[in-house]
Short mmCIF file of C-alpha atoms and ligand atoms in Angstrom, two decimals:
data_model
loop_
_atom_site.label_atom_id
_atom_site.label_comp_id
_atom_site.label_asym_id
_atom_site.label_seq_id
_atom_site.Cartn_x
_atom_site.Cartn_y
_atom_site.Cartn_z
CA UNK A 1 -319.76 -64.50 -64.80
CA UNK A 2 -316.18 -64.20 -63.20
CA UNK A 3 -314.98 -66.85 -60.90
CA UNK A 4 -314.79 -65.79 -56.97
CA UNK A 5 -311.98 -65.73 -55.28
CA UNK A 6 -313.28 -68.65 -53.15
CA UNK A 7 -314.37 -70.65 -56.75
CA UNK A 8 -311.01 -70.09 -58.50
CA UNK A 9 -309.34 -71.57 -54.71
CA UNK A 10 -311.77 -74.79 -55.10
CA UNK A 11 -310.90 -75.17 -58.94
CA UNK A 12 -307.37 -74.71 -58.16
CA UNK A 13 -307.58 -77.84 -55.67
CA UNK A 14 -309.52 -79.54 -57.48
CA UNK A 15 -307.36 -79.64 -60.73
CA UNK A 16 -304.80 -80.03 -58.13
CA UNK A 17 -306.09 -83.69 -56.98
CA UNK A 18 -306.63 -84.34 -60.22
CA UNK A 19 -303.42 -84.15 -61.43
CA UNK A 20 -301.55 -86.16 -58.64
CA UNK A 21 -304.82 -88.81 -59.41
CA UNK A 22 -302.85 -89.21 -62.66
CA UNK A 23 -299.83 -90.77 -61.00
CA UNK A 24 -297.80 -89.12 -63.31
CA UNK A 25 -296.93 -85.38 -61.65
CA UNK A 26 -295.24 -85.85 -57.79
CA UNK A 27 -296.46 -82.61 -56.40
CA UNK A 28 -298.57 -79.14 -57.36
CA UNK A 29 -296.56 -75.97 -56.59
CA UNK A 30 -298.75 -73.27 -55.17
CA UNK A 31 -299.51 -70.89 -52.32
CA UNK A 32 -300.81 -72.10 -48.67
CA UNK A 33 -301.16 -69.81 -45.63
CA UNK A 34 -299.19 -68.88 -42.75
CA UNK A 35 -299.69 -67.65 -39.33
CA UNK A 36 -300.06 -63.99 -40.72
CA UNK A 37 -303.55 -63.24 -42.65
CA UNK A 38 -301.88 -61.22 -45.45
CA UNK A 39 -298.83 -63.67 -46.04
CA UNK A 40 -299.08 -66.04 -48.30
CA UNK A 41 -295.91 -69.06 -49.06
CA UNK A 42 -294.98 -70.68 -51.73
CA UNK A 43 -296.46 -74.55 -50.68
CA UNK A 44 -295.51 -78.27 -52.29
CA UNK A 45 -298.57 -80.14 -52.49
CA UNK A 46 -297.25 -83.80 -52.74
CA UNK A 47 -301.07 -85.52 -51.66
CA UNK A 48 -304.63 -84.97 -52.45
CA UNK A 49 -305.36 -84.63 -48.72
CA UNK A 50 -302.15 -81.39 -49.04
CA UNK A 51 -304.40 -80.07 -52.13
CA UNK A 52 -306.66 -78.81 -49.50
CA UNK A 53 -303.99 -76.70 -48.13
CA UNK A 54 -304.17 -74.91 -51.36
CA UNK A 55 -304.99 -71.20 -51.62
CA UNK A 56 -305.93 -68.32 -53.60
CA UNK A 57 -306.35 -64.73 -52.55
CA UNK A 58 -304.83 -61.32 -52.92
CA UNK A 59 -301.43 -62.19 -50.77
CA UNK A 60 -300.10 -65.17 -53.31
CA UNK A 61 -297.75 -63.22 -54.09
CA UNK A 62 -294.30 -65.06 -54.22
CA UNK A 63 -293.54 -66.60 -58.16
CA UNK A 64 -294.16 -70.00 -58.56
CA UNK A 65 -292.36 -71.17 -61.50
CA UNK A 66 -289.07 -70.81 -59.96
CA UNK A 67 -289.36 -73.83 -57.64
CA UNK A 68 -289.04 -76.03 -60.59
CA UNK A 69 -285.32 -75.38 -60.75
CA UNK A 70 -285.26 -77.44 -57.73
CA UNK A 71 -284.91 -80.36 -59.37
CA UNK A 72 -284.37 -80.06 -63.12
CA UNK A 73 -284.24 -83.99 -63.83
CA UNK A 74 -287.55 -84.75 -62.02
CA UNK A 75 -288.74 -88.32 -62.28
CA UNK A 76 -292.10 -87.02 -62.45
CA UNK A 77 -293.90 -83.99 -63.74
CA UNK A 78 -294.30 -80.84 -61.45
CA UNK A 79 -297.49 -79.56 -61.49
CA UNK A 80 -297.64 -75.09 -61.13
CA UNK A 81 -300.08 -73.27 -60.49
CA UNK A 82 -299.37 -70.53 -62.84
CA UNK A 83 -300.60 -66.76 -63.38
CA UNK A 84 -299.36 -64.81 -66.19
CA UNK A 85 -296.43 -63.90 -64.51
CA UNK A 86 -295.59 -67.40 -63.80
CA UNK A 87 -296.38 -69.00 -67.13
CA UNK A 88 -293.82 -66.44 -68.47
CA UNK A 89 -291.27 -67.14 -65.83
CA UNK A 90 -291.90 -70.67 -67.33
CA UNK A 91 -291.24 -69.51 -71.03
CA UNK A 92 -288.11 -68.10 -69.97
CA UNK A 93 -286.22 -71.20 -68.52
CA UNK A 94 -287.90 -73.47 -70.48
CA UNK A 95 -286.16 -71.04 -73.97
CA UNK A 96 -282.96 -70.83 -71.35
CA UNK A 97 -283.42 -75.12 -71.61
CA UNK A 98 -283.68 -75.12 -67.94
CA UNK A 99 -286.75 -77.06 -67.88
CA UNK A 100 -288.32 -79.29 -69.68
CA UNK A 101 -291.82 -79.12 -71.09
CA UNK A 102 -293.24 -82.95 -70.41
CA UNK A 103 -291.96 -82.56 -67.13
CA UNK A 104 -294.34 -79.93 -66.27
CA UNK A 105 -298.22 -79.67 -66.15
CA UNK A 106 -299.43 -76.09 -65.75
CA UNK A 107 -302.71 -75.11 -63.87
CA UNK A 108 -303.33 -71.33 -65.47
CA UNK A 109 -305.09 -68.90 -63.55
CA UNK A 110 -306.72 -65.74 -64.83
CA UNK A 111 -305.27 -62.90 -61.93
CA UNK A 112 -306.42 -59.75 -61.37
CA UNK A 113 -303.90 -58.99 -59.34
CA UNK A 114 -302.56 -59.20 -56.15
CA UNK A 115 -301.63 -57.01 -53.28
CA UNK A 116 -298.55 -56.17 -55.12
CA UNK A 117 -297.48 -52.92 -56.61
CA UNK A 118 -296.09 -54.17 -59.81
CA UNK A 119 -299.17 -56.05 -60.58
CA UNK A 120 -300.43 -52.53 -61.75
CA UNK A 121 -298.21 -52.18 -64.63
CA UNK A 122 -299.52 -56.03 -65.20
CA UNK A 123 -299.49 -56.10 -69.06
CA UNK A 124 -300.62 -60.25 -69.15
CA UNK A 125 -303.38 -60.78 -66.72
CA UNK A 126 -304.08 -64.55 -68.87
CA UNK A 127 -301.43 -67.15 -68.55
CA UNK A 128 -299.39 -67.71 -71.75
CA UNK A 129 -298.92 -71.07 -71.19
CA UNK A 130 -300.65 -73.76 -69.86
CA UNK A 131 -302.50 -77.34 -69.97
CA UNK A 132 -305.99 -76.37 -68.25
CA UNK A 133 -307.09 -72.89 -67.28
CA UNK A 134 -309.18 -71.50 -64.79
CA UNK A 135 -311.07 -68.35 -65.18
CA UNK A 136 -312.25 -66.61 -68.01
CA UNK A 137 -309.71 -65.07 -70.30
CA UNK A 138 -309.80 -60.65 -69.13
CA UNK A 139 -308.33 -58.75 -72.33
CA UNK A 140 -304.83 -57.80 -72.59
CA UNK A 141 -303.91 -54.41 -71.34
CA UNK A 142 -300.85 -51.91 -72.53
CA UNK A 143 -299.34 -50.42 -69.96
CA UNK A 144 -298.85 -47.18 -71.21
CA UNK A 145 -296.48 -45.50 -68.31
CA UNK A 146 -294.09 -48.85 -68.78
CA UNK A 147 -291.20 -46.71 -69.31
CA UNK A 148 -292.36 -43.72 -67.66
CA UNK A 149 -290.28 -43.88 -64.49
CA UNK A 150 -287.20 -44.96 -66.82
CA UNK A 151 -287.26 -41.61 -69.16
CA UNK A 152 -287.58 -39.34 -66.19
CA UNK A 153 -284.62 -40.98 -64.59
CA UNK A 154 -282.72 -40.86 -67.88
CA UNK A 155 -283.40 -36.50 -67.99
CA UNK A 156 -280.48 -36.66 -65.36
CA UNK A 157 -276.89 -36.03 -65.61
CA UNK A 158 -273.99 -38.69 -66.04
CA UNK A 159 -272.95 -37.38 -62.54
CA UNK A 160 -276.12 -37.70 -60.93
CA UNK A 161 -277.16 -41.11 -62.50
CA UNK A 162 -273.96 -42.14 -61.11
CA UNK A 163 -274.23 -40.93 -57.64
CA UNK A 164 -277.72 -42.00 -57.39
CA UNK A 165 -276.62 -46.21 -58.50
CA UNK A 166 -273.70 -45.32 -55.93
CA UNK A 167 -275.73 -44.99 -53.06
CA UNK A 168 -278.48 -47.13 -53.79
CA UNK A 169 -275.88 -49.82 -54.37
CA UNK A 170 -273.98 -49.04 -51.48
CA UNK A 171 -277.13 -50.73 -49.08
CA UNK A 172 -276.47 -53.93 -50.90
CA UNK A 173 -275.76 -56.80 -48.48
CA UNK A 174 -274.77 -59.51 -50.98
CA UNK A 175 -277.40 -61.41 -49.85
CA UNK A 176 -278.67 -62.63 -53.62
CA UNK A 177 -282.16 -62.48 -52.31
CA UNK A 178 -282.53 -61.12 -56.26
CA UNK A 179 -280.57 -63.38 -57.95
CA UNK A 180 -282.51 -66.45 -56.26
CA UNK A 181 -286.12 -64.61 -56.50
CA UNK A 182 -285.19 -63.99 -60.55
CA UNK A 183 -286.47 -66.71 -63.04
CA UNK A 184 -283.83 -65.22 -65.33
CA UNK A 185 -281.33 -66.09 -63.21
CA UNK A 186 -281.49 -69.65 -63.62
CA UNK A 187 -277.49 -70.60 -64.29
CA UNK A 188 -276.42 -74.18 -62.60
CA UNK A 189 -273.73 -72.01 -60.72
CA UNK A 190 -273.37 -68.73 -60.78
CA UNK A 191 -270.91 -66.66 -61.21
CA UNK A 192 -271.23 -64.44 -58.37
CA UNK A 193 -270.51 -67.83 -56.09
CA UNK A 194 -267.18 -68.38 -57.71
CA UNK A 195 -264.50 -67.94 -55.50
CA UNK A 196 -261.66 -67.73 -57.64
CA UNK A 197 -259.80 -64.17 -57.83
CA UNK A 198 -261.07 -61.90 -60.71
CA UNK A 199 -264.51 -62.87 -60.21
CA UNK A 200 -267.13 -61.15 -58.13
CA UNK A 201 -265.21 -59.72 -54.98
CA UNK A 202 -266.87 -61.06 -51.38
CA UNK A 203 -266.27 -57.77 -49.92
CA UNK A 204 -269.29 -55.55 -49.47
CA UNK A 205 -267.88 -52.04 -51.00
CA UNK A 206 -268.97 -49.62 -53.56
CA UNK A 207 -266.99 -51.06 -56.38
CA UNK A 208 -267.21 -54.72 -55.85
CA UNK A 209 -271.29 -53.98 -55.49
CA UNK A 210 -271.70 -52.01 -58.24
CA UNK A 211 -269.86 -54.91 -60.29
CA UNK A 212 -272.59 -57.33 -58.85
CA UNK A 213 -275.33 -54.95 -59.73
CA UNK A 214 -274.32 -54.02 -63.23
CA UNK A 215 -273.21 -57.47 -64.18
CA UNK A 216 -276.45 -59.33 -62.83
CA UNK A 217 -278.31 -56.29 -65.03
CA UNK A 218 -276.84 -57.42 -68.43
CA UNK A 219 -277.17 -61.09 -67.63
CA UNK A 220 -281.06 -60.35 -67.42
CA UNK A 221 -281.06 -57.59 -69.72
CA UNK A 222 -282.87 -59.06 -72.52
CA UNK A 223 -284.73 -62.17 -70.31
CA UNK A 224 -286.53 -60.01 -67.35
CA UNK A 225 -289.91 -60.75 -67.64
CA UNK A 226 -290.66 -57.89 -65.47
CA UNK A 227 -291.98 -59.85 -62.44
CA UNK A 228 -290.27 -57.21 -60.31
CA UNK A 229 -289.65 -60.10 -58.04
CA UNK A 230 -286.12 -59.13 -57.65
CA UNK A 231 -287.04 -55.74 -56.19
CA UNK A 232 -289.85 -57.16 -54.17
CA UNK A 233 -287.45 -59.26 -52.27
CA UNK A 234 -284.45 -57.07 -51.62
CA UNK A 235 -284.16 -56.23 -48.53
CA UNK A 236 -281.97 -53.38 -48.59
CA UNK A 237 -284.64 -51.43 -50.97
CA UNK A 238 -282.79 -51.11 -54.15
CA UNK A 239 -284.86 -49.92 -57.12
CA UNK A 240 -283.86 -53.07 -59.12
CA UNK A 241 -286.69 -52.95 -61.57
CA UNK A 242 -285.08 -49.10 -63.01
CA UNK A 243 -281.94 -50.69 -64.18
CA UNK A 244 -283.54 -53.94 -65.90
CA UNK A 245 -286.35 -51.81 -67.39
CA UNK A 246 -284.00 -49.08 -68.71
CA UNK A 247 -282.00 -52.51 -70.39
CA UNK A 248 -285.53 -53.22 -71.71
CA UNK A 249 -286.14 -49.64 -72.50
CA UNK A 250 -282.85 -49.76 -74.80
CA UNK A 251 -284.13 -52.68 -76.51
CA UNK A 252 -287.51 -51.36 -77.21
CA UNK A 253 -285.62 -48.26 -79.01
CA UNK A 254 -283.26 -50.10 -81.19
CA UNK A 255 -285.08 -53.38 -81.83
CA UNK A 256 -288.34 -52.84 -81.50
CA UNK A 257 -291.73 -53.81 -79.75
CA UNK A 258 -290.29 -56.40 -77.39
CA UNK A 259 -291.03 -58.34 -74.01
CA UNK A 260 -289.91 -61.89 -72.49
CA UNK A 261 -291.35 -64.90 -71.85
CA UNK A 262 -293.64 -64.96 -74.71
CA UNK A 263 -294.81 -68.68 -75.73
CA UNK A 264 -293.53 -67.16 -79.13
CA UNK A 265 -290.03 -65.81 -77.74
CA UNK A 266 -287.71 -66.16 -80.05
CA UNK A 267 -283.80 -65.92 -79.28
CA UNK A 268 -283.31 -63.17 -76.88
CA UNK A 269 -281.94 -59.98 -78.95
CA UNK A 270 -278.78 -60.19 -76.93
CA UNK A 271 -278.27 -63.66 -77.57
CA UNK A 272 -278.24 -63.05 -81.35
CA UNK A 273 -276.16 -61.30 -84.09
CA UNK A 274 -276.57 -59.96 -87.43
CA UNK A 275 -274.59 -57.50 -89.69
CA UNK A 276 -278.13 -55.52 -89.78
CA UNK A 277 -277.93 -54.40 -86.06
CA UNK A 278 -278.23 -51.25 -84.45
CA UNK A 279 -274.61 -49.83 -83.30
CA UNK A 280 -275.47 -46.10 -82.49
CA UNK A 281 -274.17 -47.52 -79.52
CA UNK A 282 -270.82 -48.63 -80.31
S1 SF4 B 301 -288.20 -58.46 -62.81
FE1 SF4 B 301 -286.37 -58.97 -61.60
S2 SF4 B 301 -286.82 -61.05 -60.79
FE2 SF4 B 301 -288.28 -60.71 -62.49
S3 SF4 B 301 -287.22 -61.56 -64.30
FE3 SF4 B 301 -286.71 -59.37 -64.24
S4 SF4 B 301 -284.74 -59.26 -63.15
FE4 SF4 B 301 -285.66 -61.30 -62.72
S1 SF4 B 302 -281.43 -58.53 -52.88
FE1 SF4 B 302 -280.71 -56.40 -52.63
S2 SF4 B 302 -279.19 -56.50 -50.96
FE2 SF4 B 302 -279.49 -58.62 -51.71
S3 SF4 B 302 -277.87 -58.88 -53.31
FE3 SF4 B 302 -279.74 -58.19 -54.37
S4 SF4 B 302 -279.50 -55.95 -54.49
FE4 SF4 B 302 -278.05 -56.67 -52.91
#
């Protein structure tokens, strides 16, 4: 029989206690509550008694993994409480070496989604990765429409493709609410920070946005996991998730089946090259 909602929440804290009992992981990152009933934040559980502050329900929505970059060099293990999402989030910078494996112990969770529209094109309900799971494994399901909203989009003109990135990027505010949200963007510094000249421009125009937008696209071109975190978190609107899928959409075409943050993931196809590629695009 499936776990409820309120089980899964008392397994989560108590595999929580559990693991800071070990004296060898210095805090559980998870969800707790806040003064609104359908927000959910991202909470560091650093006691047993702060386990109990754990929670699981339809608003833990926020990723998890991400908080690991917080400190890279930990002195003890972090502890995440990880969905599908999240255990590929973890794939991703531990393959980009941003993390380290020992220093993490991963609490799986089976989700069946949350109160989240991407979490309908959820194609990995089961974490990928993890040390102990809770819930019983749901099978895997294809999203069929993946693309869908990608090849519509792409039935446009070159002059109407480009207005429509023009104004959407237009709204943007700099803010790199996106960047931060994005376990693909997981660079030290990046380069959007640099202030030298030549680099990304400061100045909030059409051009110096679209440079952001585009250039953040191909750094995460072949690494999105498709968390649609980015988009989730702009606050400005901007369709984020069109451009990375239509990078992922490109990839599917000329390289085959493919999708990141597998436990399996090998070298991203962008990272990689052999005399045998594709260059209908060259
Ligand atoms: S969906 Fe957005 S936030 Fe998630 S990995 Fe892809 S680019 Fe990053
Ligand atoms: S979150 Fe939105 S407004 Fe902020 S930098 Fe990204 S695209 Fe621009």
């Amino acid at each position: 029989m499936a776990l409820s909602e309120k089980d899964i929440e008392l397994k989560i804290r108590e595999e929580a206690k559990k693991a800071l009992a070990t004296g060898e992981v210095s805090c559980v990152i998870g969800w707790t509550t806040t003064r609104f009933p359908d927000k959910m934040k991202p909470f560091f559980a650093e006691t047993e008694a702060e386990c109990d502050e754990l929670v699981w329900n339809k608003y833990c929505i926020n990723g998890t993994a991400k908080y690991a970059l917080d400190d890279r060099y930990p002195s003890k293990k972090f502890a995440i409480i990880a969905r599908g999402c999240d255990s590929r989030a973890i794939n991703r910078m531990l393959k980009d070496k941003q993390l380290l494996r020992e220093n993490l112990y991963i609490i799986g969770v089976v989700c069946d989604g949350k109160e989240n529209p991407i979490c309908e094109e959820c194609q990995h309900k089961n974490p990928l990765t993890y040390d102990v799971l809770i819930g019983e494994p749901v099978p895997e399901q294809i999203d069929e429409k993946r693309f869908a909203e990608v090849e519509a989009f792409e039935k446009l003109s070159p002059d109407e493709k480009y207005e429509y990135w023009a104004k959407q990027y237009d709204k943007c505010i700099h803010c790199y609410a996106c960047r931060n949200a994005c376990p693909a963007c997981n660079c030290v510094e990046c380069y959007a920070d640099q202030y030298r000249t030549g680099w990304q421009g400061k100045a909030s125009d059409r051009i110096q946005n679209q440079v952001y937008g585009l250039t953040r696209a191909f750094h995460v071109g072949d690494r999105c996991i498709e968390c649609g975190e980015c988009e989730r978190v702009c606050p400005m609107g901007l369709p984020i998730m069109r451009q990375t899928r239509k990078m992922l959409k490109d990839i599917n075409d000329l390289f085959g089946d493919y999708e990141c943050g597998m436990p399996d993931d090998a070298m991203p196809v962008l990272g990689g090259y052999t005399l045998a590629d594709p260059d209908e695009f060259m």
